mmCIF file of C-alpha atoms and ligand atoms in Angstrom:
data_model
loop_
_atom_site.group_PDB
_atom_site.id
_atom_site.type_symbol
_atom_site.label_atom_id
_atom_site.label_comp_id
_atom_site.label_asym_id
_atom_site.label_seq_id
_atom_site.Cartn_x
_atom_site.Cartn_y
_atom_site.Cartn_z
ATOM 1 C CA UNK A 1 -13.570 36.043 -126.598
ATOM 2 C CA UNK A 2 -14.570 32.210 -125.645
ATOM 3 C CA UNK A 3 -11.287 30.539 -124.870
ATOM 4 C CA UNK A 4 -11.960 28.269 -127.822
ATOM 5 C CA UNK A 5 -11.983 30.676 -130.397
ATOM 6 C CA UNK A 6 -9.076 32.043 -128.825
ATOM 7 C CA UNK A 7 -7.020 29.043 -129.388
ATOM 8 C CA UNK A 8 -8.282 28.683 -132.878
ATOM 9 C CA UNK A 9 -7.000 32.218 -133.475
ATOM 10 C CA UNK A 10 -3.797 31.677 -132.305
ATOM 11 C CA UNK A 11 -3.642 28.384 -134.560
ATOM 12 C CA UNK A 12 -3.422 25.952 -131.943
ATOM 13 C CA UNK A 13 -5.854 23.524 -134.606
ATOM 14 C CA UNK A 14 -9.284 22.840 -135.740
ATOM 15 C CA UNK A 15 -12.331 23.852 -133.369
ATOM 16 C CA UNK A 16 -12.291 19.585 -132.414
ATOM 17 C CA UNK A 17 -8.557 19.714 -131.514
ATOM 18 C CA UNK A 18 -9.006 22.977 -129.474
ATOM 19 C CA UNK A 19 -11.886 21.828 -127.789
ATOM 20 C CA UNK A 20 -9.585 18.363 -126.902
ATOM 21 C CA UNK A 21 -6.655 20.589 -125.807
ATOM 22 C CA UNK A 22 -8.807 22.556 -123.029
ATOM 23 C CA UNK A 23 -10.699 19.650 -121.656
ATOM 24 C CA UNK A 24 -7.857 17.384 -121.285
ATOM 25 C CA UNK A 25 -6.413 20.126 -119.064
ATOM 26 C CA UNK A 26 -3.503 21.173 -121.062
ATOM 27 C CA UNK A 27 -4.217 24.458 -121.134
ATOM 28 C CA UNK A 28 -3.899 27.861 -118.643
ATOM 29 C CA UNK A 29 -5.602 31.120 -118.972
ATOM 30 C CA UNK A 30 -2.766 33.755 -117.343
ATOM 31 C CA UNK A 31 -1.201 31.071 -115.228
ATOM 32 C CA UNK A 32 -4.905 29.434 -114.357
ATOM 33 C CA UNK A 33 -6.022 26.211 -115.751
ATOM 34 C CA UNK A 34 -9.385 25.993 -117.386
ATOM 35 C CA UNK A 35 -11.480 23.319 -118.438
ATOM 36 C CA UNK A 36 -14.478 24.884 -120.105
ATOM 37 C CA UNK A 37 -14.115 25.723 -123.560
ATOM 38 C CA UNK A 38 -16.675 28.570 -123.717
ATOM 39 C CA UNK A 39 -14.783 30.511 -121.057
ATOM 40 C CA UNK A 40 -14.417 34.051 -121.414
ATOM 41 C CA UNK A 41 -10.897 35.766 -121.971
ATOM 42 C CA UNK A 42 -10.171 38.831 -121.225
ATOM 43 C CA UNK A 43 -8.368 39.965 -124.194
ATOM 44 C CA UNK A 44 -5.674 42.157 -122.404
ATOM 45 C CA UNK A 45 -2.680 41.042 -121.537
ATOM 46 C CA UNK A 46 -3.892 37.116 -122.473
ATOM 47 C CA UNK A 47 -1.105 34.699 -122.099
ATOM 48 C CA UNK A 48 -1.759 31.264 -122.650
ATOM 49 C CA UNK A 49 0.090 28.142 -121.328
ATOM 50 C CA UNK A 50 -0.368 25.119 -123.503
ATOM 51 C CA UNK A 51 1.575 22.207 -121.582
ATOM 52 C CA UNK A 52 3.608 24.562 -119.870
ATOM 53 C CA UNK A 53 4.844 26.543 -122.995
ATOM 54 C CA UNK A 54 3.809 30.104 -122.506
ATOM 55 C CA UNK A 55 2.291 31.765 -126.042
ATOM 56 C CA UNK A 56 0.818 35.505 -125.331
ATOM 57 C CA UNK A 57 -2.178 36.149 -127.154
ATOM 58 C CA UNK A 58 -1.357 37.975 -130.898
ATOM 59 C CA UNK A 59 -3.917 39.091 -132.807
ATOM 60 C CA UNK A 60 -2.207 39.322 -135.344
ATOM 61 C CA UNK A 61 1.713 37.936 -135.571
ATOM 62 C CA UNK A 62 4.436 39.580 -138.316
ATOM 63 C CA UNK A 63 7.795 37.644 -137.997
ATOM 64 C CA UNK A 64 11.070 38.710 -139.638
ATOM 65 C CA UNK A 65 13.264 35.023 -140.291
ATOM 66 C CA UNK A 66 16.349 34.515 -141.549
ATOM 67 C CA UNK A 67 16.136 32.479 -144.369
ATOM 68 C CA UNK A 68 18.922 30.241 -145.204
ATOM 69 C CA UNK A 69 20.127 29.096 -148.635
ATOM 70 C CA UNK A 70 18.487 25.551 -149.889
ATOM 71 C CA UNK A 71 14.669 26.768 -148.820
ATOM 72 C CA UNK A 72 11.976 27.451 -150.833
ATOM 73 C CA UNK A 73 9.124 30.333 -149.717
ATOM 74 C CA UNK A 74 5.749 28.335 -151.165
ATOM 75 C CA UNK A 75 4.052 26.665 -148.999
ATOM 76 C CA UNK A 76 4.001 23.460 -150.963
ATOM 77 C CA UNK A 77 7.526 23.209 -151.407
ATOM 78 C CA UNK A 78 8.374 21.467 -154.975
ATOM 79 C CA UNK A 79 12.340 20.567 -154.818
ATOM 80 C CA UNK A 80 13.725 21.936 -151.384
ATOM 81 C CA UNK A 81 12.418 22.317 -147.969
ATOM 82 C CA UNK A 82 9.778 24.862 -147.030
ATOM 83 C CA UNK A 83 10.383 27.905 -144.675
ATOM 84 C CA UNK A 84 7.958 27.114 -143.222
ATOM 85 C CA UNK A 85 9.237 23.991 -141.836
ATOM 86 C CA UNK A 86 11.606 26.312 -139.667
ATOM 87 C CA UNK A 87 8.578 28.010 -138.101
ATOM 88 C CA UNK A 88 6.209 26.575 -135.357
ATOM 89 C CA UNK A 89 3.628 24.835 -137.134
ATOM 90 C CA UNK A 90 0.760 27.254 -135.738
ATOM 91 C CA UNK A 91 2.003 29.461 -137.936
ATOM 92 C CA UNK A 92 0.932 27.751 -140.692
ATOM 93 C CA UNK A 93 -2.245 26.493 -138.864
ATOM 94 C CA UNK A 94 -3.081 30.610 -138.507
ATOM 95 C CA UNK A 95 -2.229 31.290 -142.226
ATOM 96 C CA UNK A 96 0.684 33.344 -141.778
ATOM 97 C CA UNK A 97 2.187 33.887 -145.757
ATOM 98 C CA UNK A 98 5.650 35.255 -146.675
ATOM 99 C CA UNK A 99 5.583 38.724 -147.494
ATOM 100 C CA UNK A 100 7.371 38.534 -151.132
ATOM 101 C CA UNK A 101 9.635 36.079 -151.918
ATOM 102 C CA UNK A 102 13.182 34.814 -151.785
ATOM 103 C CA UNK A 103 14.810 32.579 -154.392
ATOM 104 C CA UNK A 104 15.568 29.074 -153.241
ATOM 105 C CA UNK A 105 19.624 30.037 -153.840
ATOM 106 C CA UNK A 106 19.302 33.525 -151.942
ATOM 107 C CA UNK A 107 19.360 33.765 -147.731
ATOM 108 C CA UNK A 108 18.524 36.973 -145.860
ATOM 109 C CA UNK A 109 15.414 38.622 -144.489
ATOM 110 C CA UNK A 110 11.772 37.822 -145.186
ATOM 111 C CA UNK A 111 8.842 39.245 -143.218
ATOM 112 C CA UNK A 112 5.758 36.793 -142.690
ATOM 113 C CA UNK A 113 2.697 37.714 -141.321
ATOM 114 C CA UNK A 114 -1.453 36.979 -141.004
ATOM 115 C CA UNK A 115 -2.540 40.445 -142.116
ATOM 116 C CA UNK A 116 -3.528 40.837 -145.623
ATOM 117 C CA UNK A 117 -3.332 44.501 -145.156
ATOM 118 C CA UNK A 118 0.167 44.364 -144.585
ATOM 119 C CA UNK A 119 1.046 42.047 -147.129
ATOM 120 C CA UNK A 120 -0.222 44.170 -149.706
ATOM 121 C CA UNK A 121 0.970 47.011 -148.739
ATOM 122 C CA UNK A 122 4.667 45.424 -148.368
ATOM 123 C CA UNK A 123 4.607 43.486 -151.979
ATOM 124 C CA UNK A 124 2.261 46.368 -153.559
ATOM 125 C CA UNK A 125 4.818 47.738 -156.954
ATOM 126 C CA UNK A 126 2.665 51.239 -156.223
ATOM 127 C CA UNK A 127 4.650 51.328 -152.817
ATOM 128 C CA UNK A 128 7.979 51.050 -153.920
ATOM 129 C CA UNK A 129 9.320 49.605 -150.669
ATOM 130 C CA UNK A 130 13.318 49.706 -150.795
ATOM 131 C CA UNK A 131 15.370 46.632 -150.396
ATOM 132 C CA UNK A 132 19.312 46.089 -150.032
ATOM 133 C CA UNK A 133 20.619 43.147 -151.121
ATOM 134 C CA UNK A 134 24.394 41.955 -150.411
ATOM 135 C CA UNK A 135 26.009 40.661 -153.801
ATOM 136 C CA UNK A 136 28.616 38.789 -154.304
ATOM 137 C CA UNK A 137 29.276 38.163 -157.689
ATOM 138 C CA UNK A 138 31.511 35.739 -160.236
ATOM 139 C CA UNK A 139 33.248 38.970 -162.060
ATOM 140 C CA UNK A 140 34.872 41.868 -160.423
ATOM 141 C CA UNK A 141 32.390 44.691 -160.290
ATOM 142 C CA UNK A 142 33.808 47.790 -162.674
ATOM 143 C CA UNK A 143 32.578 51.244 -162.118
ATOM 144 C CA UNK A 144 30.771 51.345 -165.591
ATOM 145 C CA UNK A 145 28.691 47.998 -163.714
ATOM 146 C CA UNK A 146 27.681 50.479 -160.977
ATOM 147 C CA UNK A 147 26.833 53.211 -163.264
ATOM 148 C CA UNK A 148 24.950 50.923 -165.141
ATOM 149 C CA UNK A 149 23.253 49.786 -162.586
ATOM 150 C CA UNK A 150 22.332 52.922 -161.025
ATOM 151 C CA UNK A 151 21.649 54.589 -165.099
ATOM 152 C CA UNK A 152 18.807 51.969 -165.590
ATOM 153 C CA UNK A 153 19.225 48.826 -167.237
ATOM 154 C CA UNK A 154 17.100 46.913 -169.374
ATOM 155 C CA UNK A 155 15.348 43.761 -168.422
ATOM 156 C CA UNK A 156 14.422 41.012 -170.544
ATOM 157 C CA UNK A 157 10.116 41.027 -171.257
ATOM 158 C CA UNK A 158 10.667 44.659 -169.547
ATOM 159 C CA UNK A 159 9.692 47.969 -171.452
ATOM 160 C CA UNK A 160 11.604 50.422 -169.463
ATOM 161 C CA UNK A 161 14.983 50.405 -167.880
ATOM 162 C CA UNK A 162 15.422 49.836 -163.876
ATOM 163 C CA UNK A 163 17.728 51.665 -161.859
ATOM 164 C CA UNK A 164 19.025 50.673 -158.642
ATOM 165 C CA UNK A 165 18.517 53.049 -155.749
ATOM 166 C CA UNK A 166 21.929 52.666 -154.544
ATOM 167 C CA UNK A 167 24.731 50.402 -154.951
ATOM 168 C CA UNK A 168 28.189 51.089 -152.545
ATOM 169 C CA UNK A 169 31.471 48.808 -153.696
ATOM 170 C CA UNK A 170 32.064 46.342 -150.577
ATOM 171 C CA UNK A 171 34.915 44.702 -152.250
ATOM 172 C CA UNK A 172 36.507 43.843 -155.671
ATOM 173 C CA UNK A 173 33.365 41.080 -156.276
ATOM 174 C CA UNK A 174 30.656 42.541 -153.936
ATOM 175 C CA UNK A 175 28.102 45.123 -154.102
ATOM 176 C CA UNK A 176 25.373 46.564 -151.499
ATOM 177 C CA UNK A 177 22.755 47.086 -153.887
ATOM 178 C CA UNK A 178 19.215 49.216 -153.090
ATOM 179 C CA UNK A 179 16.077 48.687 -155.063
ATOM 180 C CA UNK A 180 12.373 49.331 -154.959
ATOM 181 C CA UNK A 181 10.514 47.131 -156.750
ATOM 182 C CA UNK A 182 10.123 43.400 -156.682
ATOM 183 C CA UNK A 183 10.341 41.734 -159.792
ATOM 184 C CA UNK A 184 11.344 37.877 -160.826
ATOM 185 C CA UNK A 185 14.566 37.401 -160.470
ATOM 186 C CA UNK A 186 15.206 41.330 -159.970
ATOM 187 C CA UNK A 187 18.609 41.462 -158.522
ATOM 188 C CA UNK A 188 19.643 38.497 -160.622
ATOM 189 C CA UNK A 189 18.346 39.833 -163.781
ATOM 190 C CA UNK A 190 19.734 43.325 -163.369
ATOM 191 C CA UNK A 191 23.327 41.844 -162.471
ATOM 192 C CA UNK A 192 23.180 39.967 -165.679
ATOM 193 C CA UNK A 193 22.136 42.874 -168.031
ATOM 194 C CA UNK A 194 24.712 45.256 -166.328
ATOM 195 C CA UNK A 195 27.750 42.356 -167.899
ATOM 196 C CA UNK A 196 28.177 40.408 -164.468
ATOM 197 C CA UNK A 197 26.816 37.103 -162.472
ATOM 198 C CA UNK A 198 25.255 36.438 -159.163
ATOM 199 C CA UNK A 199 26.723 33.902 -157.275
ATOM 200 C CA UNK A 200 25.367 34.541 -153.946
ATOM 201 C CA UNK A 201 22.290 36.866 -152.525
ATOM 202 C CA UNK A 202 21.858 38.060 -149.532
ATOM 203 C CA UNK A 203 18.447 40.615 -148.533
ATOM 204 C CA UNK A 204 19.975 42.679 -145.754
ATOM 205 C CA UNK A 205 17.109 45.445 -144.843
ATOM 206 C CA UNK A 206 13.625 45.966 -145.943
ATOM 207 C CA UNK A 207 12.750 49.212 -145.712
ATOM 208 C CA UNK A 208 13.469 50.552 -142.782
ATOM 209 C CA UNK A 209 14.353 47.465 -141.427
ATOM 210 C CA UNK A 210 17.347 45.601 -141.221
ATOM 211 C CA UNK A 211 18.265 42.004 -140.915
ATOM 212 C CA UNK A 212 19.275 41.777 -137.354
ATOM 213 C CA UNK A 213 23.002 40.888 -136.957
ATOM 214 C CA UNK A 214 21.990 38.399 -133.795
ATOM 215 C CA UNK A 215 19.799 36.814 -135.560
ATOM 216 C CA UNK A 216 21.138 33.248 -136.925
ATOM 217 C CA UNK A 217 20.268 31.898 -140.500
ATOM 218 C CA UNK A 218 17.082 29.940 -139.450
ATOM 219 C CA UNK A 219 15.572 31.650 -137.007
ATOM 220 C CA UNK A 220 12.799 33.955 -136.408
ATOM 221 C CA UNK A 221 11.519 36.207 -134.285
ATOM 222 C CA UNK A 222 8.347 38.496 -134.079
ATOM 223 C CA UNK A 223 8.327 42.206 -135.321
ATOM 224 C CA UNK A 224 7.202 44.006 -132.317
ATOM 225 C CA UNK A 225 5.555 47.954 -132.663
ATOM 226 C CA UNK A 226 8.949 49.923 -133.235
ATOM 227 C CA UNK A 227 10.180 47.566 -135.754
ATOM 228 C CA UNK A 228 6.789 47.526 -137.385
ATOM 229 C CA UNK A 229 6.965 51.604 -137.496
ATOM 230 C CA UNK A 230 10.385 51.954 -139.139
ATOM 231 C CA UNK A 231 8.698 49.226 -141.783
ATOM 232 C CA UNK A 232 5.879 51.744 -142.032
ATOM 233 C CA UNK A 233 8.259 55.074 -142.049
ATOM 234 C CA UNK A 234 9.533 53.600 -145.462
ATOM 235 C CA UNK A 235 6.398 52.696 -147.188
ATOM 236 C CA UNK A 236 5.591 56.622 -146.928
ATOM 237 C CA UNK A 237 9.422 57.786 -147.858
ATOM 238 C CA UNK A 238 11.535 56.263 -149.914
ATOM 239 C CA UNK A 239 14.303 53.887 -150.706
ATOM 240 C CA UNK A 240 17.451 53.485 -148.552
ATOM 241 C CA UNK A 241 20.716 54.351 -150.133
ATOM 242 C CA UNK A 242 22.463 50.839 -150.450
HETATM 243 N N1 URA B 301 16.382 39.251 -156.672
HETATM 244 C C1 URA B 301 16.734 38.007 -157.080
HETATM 245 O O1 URA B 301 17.228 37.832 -158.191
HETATM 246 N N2 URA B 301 16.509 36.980 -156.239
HETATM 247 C C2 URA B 301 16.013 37.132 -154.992
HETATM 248 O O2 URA B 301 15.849 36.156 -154.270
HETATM 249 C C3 URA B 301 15.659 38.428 -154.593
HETATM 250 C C4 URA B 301 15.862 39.461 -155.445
#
């Protein structure tokens, strides 16, 4: 691929700005500066160096972050700041989208990614992808709570009941709580027809995936092939147990 189109790939800006970045000499080609923007890449094992920042060539990126309280998912951000503004803006530039949501109030994992494939297949109801949650909520938890929970409760502008696919007693006021769908205000919603209150949310696994305990609220880091296959494991099987 012409190194231009490369960089425009990898979001690096329009085809002008690209164009700008390689003939001004800011950029390498594995370790190699290059000046002509219709150079040829070899595709394997790319890694570029724009001002001496390594990037290596993705042709598709899928990032896990750790969102903190206080920021909104959208990309046009009404009230609070945007995820987005803890990600490198190329991110943006390449049209990487959050894969589901997370309320502005609730912190904890959310996958990103450029694929469309993958984002429908992650946010897809047919799929039933599990997700934990950590709950900590204003009312001790009682056991008919849990059974209710895990019996199927009602949801307001809902037709059927939804049961939670697991939900394990952390303390007197928390809950680990397992479920496979995705709705508004799901977790929320379910606490509140079960008799209790959220007061904080936390997503702790996706799938097969889990929120990794090294990783600090605000930052990111990419999904490489074996986290991307216990994702995948899950979309076949089934829910954890919370
Ligand atoms: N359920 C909620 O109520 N809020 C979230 O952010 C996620 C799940």
């Amino acid at each position: 691929m012409q190194l231009l189109r490369v960089l425009q790939s990898q979001g690096f800006g329009v085809r002008r700005a690209c164009r700008d970045l390689i003939e001004t000499g800011r950029v390498k080609v594995n370790g190699v500066r290059v000046l002509e923007p219709d150079f040829e890449c070899a595709m394997t094992a790319l890694t570029l160096t724009l001002d001496d920042q390594d990037w290596a060539y993705r042709e598709q990126v899928y990032l896990a972050l750790h969102k903190p309280v206080g920021f909104e998912c959208s990309r046009q951000a009404q009230h609070h700041p945007s995820v987005f503004s803890l990600l490198p803006a190329l991110f943006l530039e390449r049209g990487v989208q959050p894969v589901g949501r997370l309320d502005q109030d609730s912190s904890g994992l959310l996958l990103l990614s450029d694929d469309g494939d993958f984002i429908h297949r992650y946010t897809s109801p047919k799929k039933e992808i599990g997700k934990r949650y950590r709950v900590v909520c204003k009312h001790p938890v009682s056991e008919e709570q849990i059974a209710a929970l895990l019996g199927g409760v009602l949801l307001r502008d809902e037709t059927a009941p939804i049961a939670a696919r697991g939900c394990t007693r952390v303390s007197e006021n928390v809950i680990d709580l397992g479920i496979a769908e995705g709705k508004y205000h799901q977790v929320k919603r379910m606490l509140a027809a079960a008799g209790n209150r959220v007061e904080s949310l936390q997503r702790t696994r996706i799938g097969g995936y889990a929120l990794p305990s090294d990783l600090e609220a605000g930052q990111w880091r990419y999904l490489e092939e074996a986290d991307l296959a216990s994702l995948a494991e899950t979309v076949a099987a089934a829910v954890p147990s919370a």
